[in-house]
PDB file of C-alpha atoms in Angstrom:
ATOM      1  CA  MET A   3     145.442  43.195 115.411  1.00 56.00           C
ATOM      2  CA  LYS A   4     143.316  44.075 112.409  1.00 66.00           C
ATOM      3  CA  LEU A   5     140.428  41.825 111.511  1.00 81.00           C
ATOM      4  CA  TYR A   6     139.633  41.546 107.830  1.00 84.00           C
ATOM      5  CA  LEU A   7     135.951  40.793 107.244  1.00 93.00           C
ATOM      6  CA  GLU A   8     134.063  41.564 104.074  1.00 93.00           C
ATOM      7  CA  ILE A   9     130.378  41.689 103.205  1.00 95.00           C
ATOM      8  CA  ASN A  10     128.980  38.162 102.683  1.00 97.00           C
ATOM      9  CA  ASP A  11     131.816  36.471 104.594  1.00 96.00           C
ATOM     10  CA  VAL A  12     130.483  33.636 106.745  1.00 97.00           C
ATOM     11  CA  ILE A  13     131.905  33.306 110.246  1.00 96.00           C
ATOM     12  CA  GLN A  14     131.293  30.740 112.968  1.00 96.00           C
ATOM     13  CA  ASN A  15     130.475  31.502 116.624  1.00 95.00           C
ATOM     14  CA  GLY A  16     129.856  28.350 118.619  1.00 91.00           C
ATOM     15  CA  LEU A  17     127.374  26.280 116.613  1.00 93.00           C
ATOM     16  CA  ILE A  18     125.894  29.239 114.739  1.00 95.00           C
ATOM     17  CA  GLN A  19     127.016  30.611 111.398  1.00 97.00           C
ATOM     18  CA  TYR A  20     126.726  34.346 110.729  1.00 98.00           C
ATOM     19  CA  THR A  21     126.863  36.228 107.441  1.00 98.00           C
ATOM     20  CA  VAL A  22     128.552  39.625 107.507  1.00 98.00           C
ATOM     21  CA  ILE A  23     126.099  42.348 106.358  1.00 98.00           C
ATOM     22  CA  CYS A  24     128.277  45.386 107.235  1.00 96.00           C
ATOM     23  CA  PHE A  25     131.723  45.777 108.759  1.00 96.00           C
ATOM     24  CA  SER A  26     133.726  48.855 109.807  1.00 93.00           C
ATOM     25  CA  GLU A  27     137.076  48.969 111.522  1.00 91.00           C
ATOM     26  CA  LYS A  28     139.450  51.615 112.831  1.00 88.00           C
ATOM     27  CA  MET A  29     142.652  50.823 114.682  1.00 82.00           C
ATOM     28  CA  ASN A  30     141.760  47.978 117.081  1.00 81.00           C
ATOM     29  CA  ARG A  31     137.991  48.651 117.215  1.00 90.00           C
ATOM     30  CA  ASN A  32     135.348  47.236 114.910  1.00 93.00           C
ATOM     31  CA  VAL A  33     131.583  47.085 114.486  1.00 95.00           C
ATOM     32  CA  ALA A  34     129.548  44.724 112.321  1.00 97.00           C
ATOM     33  CA  ILE A  35     126.027  43.694 111.470  1.00 98.00           C
ATOM     34  CA  LEU A  36     125.836  39.917 111.322  1.00 98.00           C
ATOM     35  CA  LYS A  37     122.885  37.782 110.200  1.00 98.00           C
ATOM     36  CA  ARG A  38     122.028  34.351 111.538  1.00 97.00           C
ATOM     37  CA  ASP A  39     119.190  31.974 110.706  1.00 95.00           C
ATOM     38  CA  THR A  40     117.499  31.880 114.095  1.00 91.00           C
ATOM     39  CA  TYR A  41     115.430  34.019 116.471  1.00 89.00           C
ATOM     40  CA  CYS A  42     116.570  37.682 116.476  1.00 93.00           C
ATOM     41  CA  PRO A  43     118.483  37.172 113.232  1.00 98.00           C
ATOM     42  CA  TYR A  44     120.474  40.434 113.254  1.00 98.00           C
ATOM     43  CA  VAL A  45     123.385  41.011 115.608  1.00 98.00           C
ATOM     44  CA  VAL A  46     125.263  44.279 115.889  1.00 98.00           C
ATOM     45  CA  ALA A  47     128.572  43.129 117.325  1.00 97.00           C
ATOM     46  CA  HIS A  48     131.547  45.196 118.339  1.00 94.00           C
ATOM     47  CA  ASP A  49     135.118  44.295 119.138  1.00 93.00           C
ATOM     48  CA  ILE A  50     134.971  41.069 117.135  1.00 95.00           C
ATOM     49  CA  TYR A  51     138.044  38.873 117.361  1.00 94.00           C
ATOM     50  CA  LYS A  52     139.180  35.532 116.006  1.00 93.00           C
ATOM     51  CA  GLU A  53     139.772  32.683 118.446  1.00 94.00           C
ATOM     52  CA  PRO A  54     142.764  30.336 118.044  1.00 94.00           C
ATOM     53  CA  ASP A  55     140.416  27.588 116.781  1.00 94.00           C
ATOM     54  CA  GLY A  56     139.257  29.808 113.877  1.00 92.00           C
ATOM     55  CA  THR A  57     135.849  30.714 115.297  1.00 95.00           C
ATOM     56  CA  TYR A  58     134.863  34.288 116.111  1.00 96.00           C
ATOM     57  CA  CYS A  59     133.711  35.986 119.269  1.00 96.00           C
ATOM     58  CA  TRP A  60     132.810  39.559 120.235  1.00 96.00           C
ATOM     59  CA  ARG A  61     132.918  41.615 123.365  1.00 94.00           C
ATOM     60  CA  TRP A  62     129.332  42.845 123.060  1.00 93.00           C
ATOM     61  CA  GLY A  63     126.347  42.148 120.831  1.00 96.00           C
ATOM     62  CA  HIS A  64     122.932  43.758 120.375  1.00 96.00           C
ATOM     63  CA  TYR A  65     120.259  41.451 118.906  1.00 97.00           C
ATOM     64  CA  TYR A  66     117.390  42.585 116.662  1.00 98.00           C
ATOM     65  CA  ASN A  67     114.445  41.164 114.759  1.00 97.00           C
ATOM     66  CA  TYR A  68     114.552  43.896 112.116  1.00 97.00           C
ATOM     67  CA  LEU A  69     117.456  45.008 109.949  1.00 98.00           C
ATOM     68  CA  GLU A  70     116.373  48.672 110.169  1.00 98.00           C
ATOM     69  CA  ASN A  71     116.870  48.621 113.950  1.00 98.00           C
ATOM     70  CA  ALA A  72     120.234  46.920 113.567  1.00 98.00           C
ATOM     71  CA  TYR A  73     121.374  49.647 111.130  1.00 98.00           C
ATOM     72  CA  LYS A  74     120.425  52.350 113.650  1.00 98.00           C
ATOM     73  CA  LYS A  75     122.538  50.717 116.371  1.00 97.00           C
ATOM     74  CA  TYR A  76     125.383  50.098 113.883  1.00 97.00           C
ATOM     75  CA  GLU A  77     125.517  53.803 112.988  1.00 96.00           C
ATOM     76  CA  GLU A  78     125.357  54.770 116.672  1.00 95.00           C
ATOM     77  CA  LEU A  79     128.294  52.495 117.508  1.00 94.00           C
ATOM     78  CA  ILE A  80     130.349  53.734 114.563  1.00 93.00           C
ATOM     79  CA  LEU A  81     129.953  57.280 115.874  1.00 91.00           C
ATOM     80  CA  LYS A  82     130.766  56.171 119.409  1.00 88.00           C
ATOM     81  CA  TYR A  83     133.769  53.915 118.722  1.00 83.00           C
ATOM     82  CA  LEU A  84     135.175  54.595 115.272  1.00 83.00           C
ATOM     83  CA  ARG A  85     134.787  58.302 114.520  1.00 77.00           C
ATOM     84  CA  ASN A  86     136.653  59.742 117.489  1.00 62.00           C
TER      85      ASN A  86
END
């Protein structure tokens, strides 16, 4: 099932809201950089899915203090999961 997220969308995971910084999707795989207002504000998440209650979850996340580091991991995961 395709997940339609756009830059600046706000999604909920548990009690935390995340803003979508980047999002890429191919077939049933996706990768995103999400920003939250807490410690380690940048999350590079992959295989994001929507729960029945409307919140979002992901299979794996990598957490960063700096956006530059998050972009590096984002590009790495795009090559690994989406460009094959």
